[in-house]
Amino acid sequence: VFGKKVLMLKEDILKILKSDGGYISGEDICSRCHVSRTAVWKAVKRLKEEGYQIDAVRNRGYRLLPGTDVLNNAEIGAVLSGIPFLKEFRFFPTIDSTNKAAKLLAEEGSSGPALVVADEQTAGRGRRGRTWISPPGTGIWMSILLRPDLPAEKSSMITLVSALAVTEGIREVTGVACGIKWPNDIVADGRKICGILTEMSTDMDGISYIVTGIGINANTEEFPPEIAAVASSLKIETGKTVQRVKIIGAVMRKFAVYYEKFVRDGSFQGLKDLYEEYLVNQGREVAVLDPKGEYRGVAEGISDDGELLVRTEDGSVHTVLSGEVSVRGIYSYT
Ligand code: BTX
């Protein structure tokens, strides 16, 4: 009973602090929660231990600092409760990879849509077995489990749906003018702030499940040397701490809308124009690393199926289905 009381008090105090940007006196909190000063002080201490930055000033009271960015079950649950699209979510303070966890969830029979979020990944993955650097406390590492009734060849378009949702979610919350580097990077100022990894499992009936993994550098201040030149974060771009739960909420709201449209239409066609608005490749010189050899051309947008259209010097238009495309002026390719 005592533990539950503390928990409720913590939640109540948090609610009060969140509803007000300024200082609230201890006395005020006491009378609103019907508890003693000591109880309030203890609950605040607990909240601080959980990462909430609460300023306590004598004669003024308590204030939740705007730099607070806590990722936990309660915060994520609160932000997702308004998104009926998601049927389930899991949060892990640390995990090997949220894509892997989402796949396990699918294997256990989850019908999705489900979301797995972690504060840290110890074995975050990029494409082709590459590593995705996922330190604790700063990033959004999450995976969406889906079971769309679609032919397997449409699965790669889920990456485009995710990219659209991430771009708009980030823009809405932070104002960062990010764009999409086809097919699976979100960039700001020519640097990667997000990577997307979509994986699929099929059975005799087609798609069994799809997991689309999204890694966003939110409050990263410094990157390891191997990616320092190519990576950026929302904090680096805005100079401010972002609240990761807000981004998660905004991205998931957008995702629900675009995914449902995509599945209803059975095609990416209806999202193509919007996608192209954010496409940083558009009209720029690109280098395509084709298995048959590298070639260069100008990106002209995407096809109805989400392939990149590249016009080469001889005037012919190539469709690039997947793979490595670098854009002149955006990392690697100069
Ligand atoms: P990718 O193969 O396109 O990019 C991987 C490359 O990006 C790496 O080789 C490295 O150069 C660079 N890189 C690694 N970490 C970062 C980082 N934090 N920020 C910027 N650049 C980086 C992109 O693959 C797909 C990444 C998906 C990550 C999500 S996180 C949640 C989910 N779980 C999981 O294991 N993967 C996905």
Coordinates of C-alpha atoms and ligand atoms in Angstrom, one line a residue:
V1 CA 0.0 0.0 0.0
F2 CA 2.8 2.4 0.9
G3 CA 4.6 1.8 -2.4
K4 CA 1.4 2.5 -4.3
K5 CA 0.8 5.7 -2.4
V6 CA 4.3 7.0 -3.3
L7 CA 3.7 6.0 -7.0
M8 CA 0.5 7.9 -7.1
L9 CA 1.9 10.9 -5.4
K10 CA 4.8 10.9 -7.8
E11 CA 2.4 10.9 -10.7
D12 CA 0.2 13.6 -9.2
I13 CA 3.2 15.9 -8.5
L14 CA 4.5 15.3 -12.0
K15 CA 1.1 16.2 -13.4
I16 CA 1.1 19.4 -11.4
L17 CA 4.6 20.4 -12.4
K18 CA 3.9 19.6 -16.1
S19 CA 0.7 21.7 -16.1
D20 CA 2.7 24.8 -15.0
G21 CA 5.9 26.1 -16.4
G22 CA 6.8 28.1 -13.3
Y23 CA 7.6 27.4 -9.6
I24 CA 5.0 25.8 -7.4
S25 CA 5.4 26.0 -3.7
G26 CA 5.8 22.9 -1.7
E27 CA 2.9 24.1 0.4
D28 CA 0.7 24.3 -2.6
I29 CA 1.6 20.8 -3.7
C30 CA 1.0 19.5 -0.1
S31 CA -2.5 20.9 0.0
R32 CA -3.4 19.7 -3.4
C33 CA -2.2 16.2 -2.8
H34 CA -3.2 16.1 0.9
V35 CA 0.2 14.9 2.1
S36 CA 3.1 16.2 4.2
R37 CA 6.0 18.3 3.1
T38 CA 8.3 15.4 3.8
A39 CA 6.2 13.1 1.5
V40 CA 6.4 15.7 -1.3
W41 CA 10.2 16.1 -0.8
K42 CA 10.6 12.3 -0.9
A43 CA 8.5 11.9 -4.1
V44 CA 10.4 14.7 -5.8
K45 CA 13.7 13.0 -4.8
R46 CA 12.4 9.8 -6.5
L47 CA 11.4 11.7 -9.6
K48 CA 14.9 13.3 -9.8
E49 CA 16.4 9.8 -9.6
E50 CA 14.3 8.8 -12.5
G51 CA 15.8 11.6 -14.6
Y52 CA 13.2 14.4 -14.2
Q53 CA 15.1 17.6 -13.8
I54 CA 13.3 19.4 -11.0
D55 CA 14.6 22.6 -9.6
A56 CA 13.9 23.3 -5.9
V57 CA 14.3 26.8 -4.8
R58 CA 13.8 27.9 -1.2
N59 CA 10.8 30.2 -0.8
R60 CA 9.7 29.6 -4.4
G61 CA 9.1 25.9 -4.6
Y62 CA 9.6 23.3 -7.3
R63 CA 9.8 23.6 -11.1
L64 CA 10.2 21.0 -13.9
L65 CA 13.0 22.2 -16.1
P66 CA 12.3 22.4 -19.8
G67 CA 15.5 20.4 -20.5
T68 CA 13.9 17.3 -19.0
D69 CA 13.7 14.4 -21.4
V70 CA 12.7 11.1 -19.8
L71 CA 11.7 8.0 -21.6
N72 CA 9.8 5.4 -19.6
N73 CA 6.7 3.3 -19.7
A74 CA 4.4 6.0 -18.2
E75 CA 5.6 8.8 -20.5
I76 CA 5.3 6.6 -23.6
G77 CA 2.0 5.1 -22.6
A78 CA 0.6 8.6 -22.0
V79 CA 1.6 9.9 -25.5
L80 CA 0.4 6.7 -27.3
S81 CA -2.9 6.5 -25.5
G82 CA -4.3 9.0 -28.1
I83 CA -3.3 6.8 -31.0
P84 CA -5.8 4.0 -31.4
F85 CA -3.9 2.7 -34.4
L86 CA -1.4 1.1 -32.0
K87 CA -2.7 -1.9 -30.2
E88 CA 0.4 -2.6 -28.0
F89 CA 3.7 -1.2 -27.0
R90 CA 6.8 -2.3 -25.1
F91 CA 9.5 -0.2 -23.6
F92 CA 13.0 -1.4 -22.7
P93 CA 15.6 0.7 -20.9
T94 CA 18.1 -1.4 -22.7
I95 CA 17.9 -4.1 -25.4
D96 CA 20.0 -5.6 -28.1
S97 CA 17.8 -4.3 -31.0
T98 CA 14.2 -3.1 -31.1
N99 CA 13.8 -4.7 -34.5
K100 CA 14.8 -8.0 -33.0
A101 CA 12.4 -7.5 -30.1
A102 CA 9.5 -6.6 -32.5
K103 CA 10.2 -9.8 -34.5
L104 CA 10.1 -11.8 -31.3
L105 CA 6.8 -10.2 -30.5
A106 CA 5.5 -11.3 -33.9
E107 CA 6.8 -14.8 -33.4
E108 CA 4.9 -14.9 -30.1
G109 CA 1.7 -14.2 -32.0
S110 CA 1.2 -10.4 -31.6
S111 CA -1.2 -9.2 -34.3
G112 CA 0.1 -5.7 -34.2
P113 CA 0.3 -2.9 -34.9
A114 CA 2.7 -2.8 -32.0
L115 CA 5.6 -0.5 -31.1
V116 CA 8.8 -1.4 -29.3
V117 CA 10.9 1.5 -27.9
A118 CA 14.2 1.3 -26.2
D119 CA 16.4 3.9 -24.5
E120 CA 19.5 2.1 -25.5
Q121 CA 20.4 -0.6 -28.0
T122 CA 23.5 -2.7 -27.5
A123 CA 23.3 -4.3 -31.0
G124 CA 21.5 -1.7 -33.1
R125 CA 21.5 -2.7 -36.8
G126 CA 21.6 -0.9 -40.0
R127 CA 21.3 -2.4 -43.5
R128 CA 23.5 -5.3 -44.6
G129 CA 24.5 -6.0 -41.1
R130 CA 26.0 -2.6 -40.4
T131 CA 26.0 -1.2 -36.9
W132 CA 23.6 1.5 -35.8
I133 CA 25.1 3.5 -32.9
S134 CA 22.4 3.7 -30.2
P135 CA 23.7 5.1 -26.9
P136 CA 21.4 5.5 -23.8
G137 CA 19.6 8.7 -22.9
T138 CA 19.7 10.5 -26.1
G139 CA 18.1 8.7 -29.0
I140 CA 14.8 7.3 -30.2
W141 CA 15.2 3.6 -31.1
M142 CA 11.9 2.1 -32.0
S143 CA 10.3 -0.5 -34.2
I144 CA 6.8 -0.9 -35.5
L145 CA 5.4 -4.4 -36.0
L146 CA 2.8 -4.6 -38.8
R147 CA 0.8 -7.3 -40.5
P148 CA -0.5 -5.7 -43.7
D149 CA -2.6 -7.6 -46.1
L150 CA -0.4 -6.8 -49.1
P151 CA 1.7 -8.6 -51.6
A152 CA 5.3 -9.1 -50.5
E153 CA 6.8 -6.9 -53.2
K154 CA 5.1 -3.8 -51.7
S155 CA 6.9 -4.3 -48.4
S156 CA 9.8 -2.0 -49.2
M157 CA 7.4 0.9 -49.5
I158 CA 6.9 0.8 -45.8
T159 CA 10.3 2.4 -45.5
L160 CA 9.0 5.3 -47.5
V161 CA 5.9 5.5 -45.3
S162 CA 8.2 5.6 -42.2
A163 CA 10.4 8.3 -43.8
L164 CA 7.4 10.5 -44.5
A165 CA 6.1 10.1 -40.9
V166 CA 9.5 10.8 -39.4
T167 CA 10.1 13.8 -41.5
E168 CA 6.8 15.4 -40.7
G169 CA 6.9 14.4 -37.0
I170 CA 10.3 16.0 -36.6
R171 CA 9.3 19.1 -38.4
E172 CA 6.1 19.5 -36.4
V173 CA 7.8 19.1 -33.0
T174 CA 11.2 20.8 -33.6
G175 CA 10.8 22.9 -36.7
V176 CA 14.0 21.3 -38.1
A177 CA 13.8 21.5 -41.9
C178 CA 14.8 17.9 -42.5
G179 CA 14.3 15.9 -45.7
I180 CA 14.4 12.4 -47.0
K181 CA 17.4 10.9 -48.6
W182 CA 15.9 8.1 -50.6
P183 CA 15.2 5.4 -49.5
N184 CA 16.0 5.3 -45.8
D185 CA 17.8 8.3 -44.3
I186 CA 16.4 11.5 -42.9
V187 CA 18.9 14.3 -43.2
A188 CA 19.2 17.8 -41.8
D189 CA 21.9 20.2 -43.1
G190 CA 23.3 17.4 -45.2
R191 CA 23.8 15.1 -42.2
K192 CA 22.0 12.0 -41.1
I193 CA 19.7 12.4 -38.2
C194 CA 17.7 9.2 -38.7
G195 CA 18.0 5.8 -40.3
I196 CA 15.3 3.3 -41.1
L197 CA 15.5 -0.4 -41.4
T198 CA 12.5 -2.4 -42.7
E199 CA 12.5 -6.2 -42.4
M200 CA 10.0 -8.7 -43.6
S201 CA 9.0 -12.3 -42.9
T202 CA 6.9 -14.1 -45.4
D203 CA 4.9 -17.4 -45.3
M204 CA 2.8 -19.2 -47.9
D205 CA 0.2 -16.5 -47.9
G206 CA 2.6 -13.7 -48.5
I207 CA 3.7 -11.2 -45.8
S208 CA 3.6 -12.7 -42.3
Y209 CA 4.8 -9.5 -40.7
I210 CA 6.9 -6.4 -41.3
V211 CA 9.1 -4.6 -38.8
T212 CA 10.1 -1.1 -39.6
G213 CA 12.8 0.2 -37.3
I214 CA 13.5 3.9 -36.8
G215 CA 16.6 5.3 -35.2
I216 CA 16.5 9.1 -34.5
N217 CA 19.4 11.0 -33.0
A218 CA 17.5 13.3 -30.7
N219 CA 19.7 14.8 -27.9
T220 CA 23.1 13.5 -29.0
E221 CA 25.8 16.1 -28.5
E222 CA 28.7 14.2 -29.8
F223 CA 29.2 11.3 -32.1
P224 CA 32.1 8.7 -32.2
P225 CA 34.7 9.7 -34.8
E226 CA 33.6 7.1 -37.3
I227 CA 30.3 8.9 -37.9
A228 CA 31.1 12.4 -36.6
A229 CA 31.3 13.9 -40.2
V230 CA 28.1 12.3 -41.4
A231 CA 25.7 12.4 -38.4
S232 CA 23.7 15.1 -36.7
S233 CA 21.0 15.2 -34.0
L234 CA 17.9 17.3 -33.3
K235 CA 19.7 18.9 -30.4
I236 CA 22.7 19.9 -32.6
E237 CA 20.3 21.3 -35.2
T238 CA 18.1 23.3 -32.7
G239 CA 20.5 24.0 -29.8
K240 CA 17.7 22.7 -27.5
T241 CA 16.9 19.5 -25.7
V242 CA 14.0 17.8 -27.4
Q243 CA 11.5 15.6 -25.5
R244 CA 11.8 12.3 -27.1
V245 CA 8.2 11.2 -26.2
K246 CA 6.9 14.2 -28.1
I247 CA 8.7 13.1 -31.2
I248 CA 7.5 9.5 -30.8
G249 CA 3.9 10.7 -30.5
A250 CA 4.1 13.0 -33.5
V251 CA 5.8 10.4 -35.7
M252 CA 3.4 7.6 -34.7
R253 CA 0.3 9.9 -35.4
K254 CA 1.7 10.6 -38.8
F255 CA 2.6 7.0 -39.4
A256 CA -0.9 5.8 -38.6
V257 CA -2.4 8.2 -41.2
Y258 CA 0.1 7.4 -44.0
Y259 CA 0.2 3.7 -43.4
E260 CA -3.5 3.4 -43.3
K261 CA -3.8 5.3 -46.6
F262 CA -1.0 3.2 -48.2
V263 CA -2.7 -0.1 -47.2
R264 CA -6.1 1.1 -48.2
D265 CA -4.8 2.2 -51.6
G266 CA -2.6 -0.8 -52.0
S267 CA -0.1 1.7 -53.5
F268 CA 2.2 4.5 -52.7
Q269 CA 0.8 6.6 -55.5
G270 CA -1.3 8.8 -53.3
L271 CA 1.6 9.7 -51.1
K272 CA 4.1 10.2 -53.9
D273 CA 3.7 14.0 -54.3
L274 CA 4.1 14.6 -50.6
Y275 CA 7.1 12.4 -50.4
E276 CA 8.8 14.2 -53.3
E277 CA 8.3 17.5 -51.4
Y278 CA 10.7 16.2 -48.8
L279 CA 13.0 14.3 -51.1
V280 CA 16.5 15.8 -50.9
N281 CA 17.7 13.8 -53.9
Q282 CA 15.1 15.6 -56.1
G283 CA 16.7 17.4 -59.1
R284 CA 20.2 16.7 -57.8
E285 CA 23.1 14.7 -59.1
V286 CA 23.3 11.3 -57.6
A287 CA 25.6 8.3 -57.8
V288 CA 24.0 4.9 -57.9
L289 CA 26.0 2.0 -56.7
D290 CA 24.5 -0.6 -59.0
P291 CA 25.8 -4.2 -58.7
K292 CA 26.6 -3.9 -62.4
G293 CA 28.7 -0.8 -61.8
E294 CA 28.3 2.7 -60.5
Y295 CA 26.6 5.3 -62.7
R296 CA 25.6 8.9 -62.2
G297 CA 22.6 10.9 -63.2
V298 CA 20.0 13.4 -61.9
A299 CA 17.2 12.2 -59.6
E300 CA 13.8 13.0 -60.9
G301 CA 11.6 11.8 -58.1
I302 CA 10.1 8.4 -57.4
S303 CA 7.8 6.1 -59.3
D304 CA 4.4 5.0 -58.1
D305 CA 6.1 2.0 -56.6
G306 CA 8.6 4.0 -54.7
E307 CA 11.6 3.4 -56.8
L308 CA 14.0 6.3 -57.4
L309 CA 14.0 7.7 -61.0
V310 CA 17.4 8.6 -62.2
R311 CA 18.0 10.3 -65.6
T312 CA 21.4 9.6 -67.1
E313 CA 23.3 11.8 -69.5
D314 CA 22.0 9.9 -72.6
G315 CA 18.4 10.9 -71.5
S316 CA 17.3 7.5 -70.4
V317 CA 15.5 7.1 -67.1
H318 CA 16.6 4.3 -64.8
T319 CA 14.5 3.0 -61.9
V320 CA 16.5 2.2 -58.8
L321 CA 14.7 -0.3 -56.7
S322 CA 16.9 -0.4 -53.6
G323 CA 20.4 0.0 -52.7
E324 CA 23.0 2.6 -52.3
V325 CA 22.5 6.0 -53.7
S326 CA 24.6 9.0 -52.7
V327 CA 23.6 12.5 -53.3
R328 CA 26.1 15.2 -54.4
G329 CA 26.8 17.5 -51.4
I330 CA 25.2 15.2 -48.8
Y331 CA 27.9 13.3 -46.9
S332 CA 30.1 10.7 -48.7
Y333 CA 29.6 12.1 -52.2
T334 CA 31.2 15.4 -53.2
Ligands
BTX1 P1 22.3 2.1 -43.0 O1 22.9 0.8 -43.3 O2 21.7 2.9 -44.1 O3 23.2 3.0 -42.2 C1 24.2 2.5 -41.3 C2 25.4 3.5 -41.3 O4 25.0 4.7 -40.7 C3 26.5 2.9 -40.4 O5 27.3 2.1 -41.1 C4 27.2 4.2 -40.0 O6 28.1 4.7 -41.0 C5 26.1 5.2 -39.9 N1 25.5 5.3 -38.5 C6 25.6 4.4 -37.5 N2 25.0 4.8 -36.4 C7 24.5 6.1 -36.7 C8 23.8 7.1 -36.0 N3 23.4 6.9 -34.7 N4 23.5 8.3 -36.6 C9 23.9 8.5 -37.9 N5 24.6 7.6 -38.6 C10 24.9 6.4 -38.0 C11 20.3 2.7 -41.4 O7 21.1 1.7 -41.9 C12 19.2 2.0 -40.7 C13 19.3 2.2 -39.2 C14 18.1 1.7 -38.4 C15 18.2 1.8 -36.9 C16 17.0 1.5 -36.2 S1 17.1 1.9 -34.5 C17 15.7 1.0 -34.1 C18 15.8 -0.3 -35.0 N6 16.6 -1.3 -34.3 C19 17.7 -1.6 -35.0 O8 18.5 -2.5 -34.6 N7 17.8 -0.9 -36.1 C20 16.6 0.0 -36.2

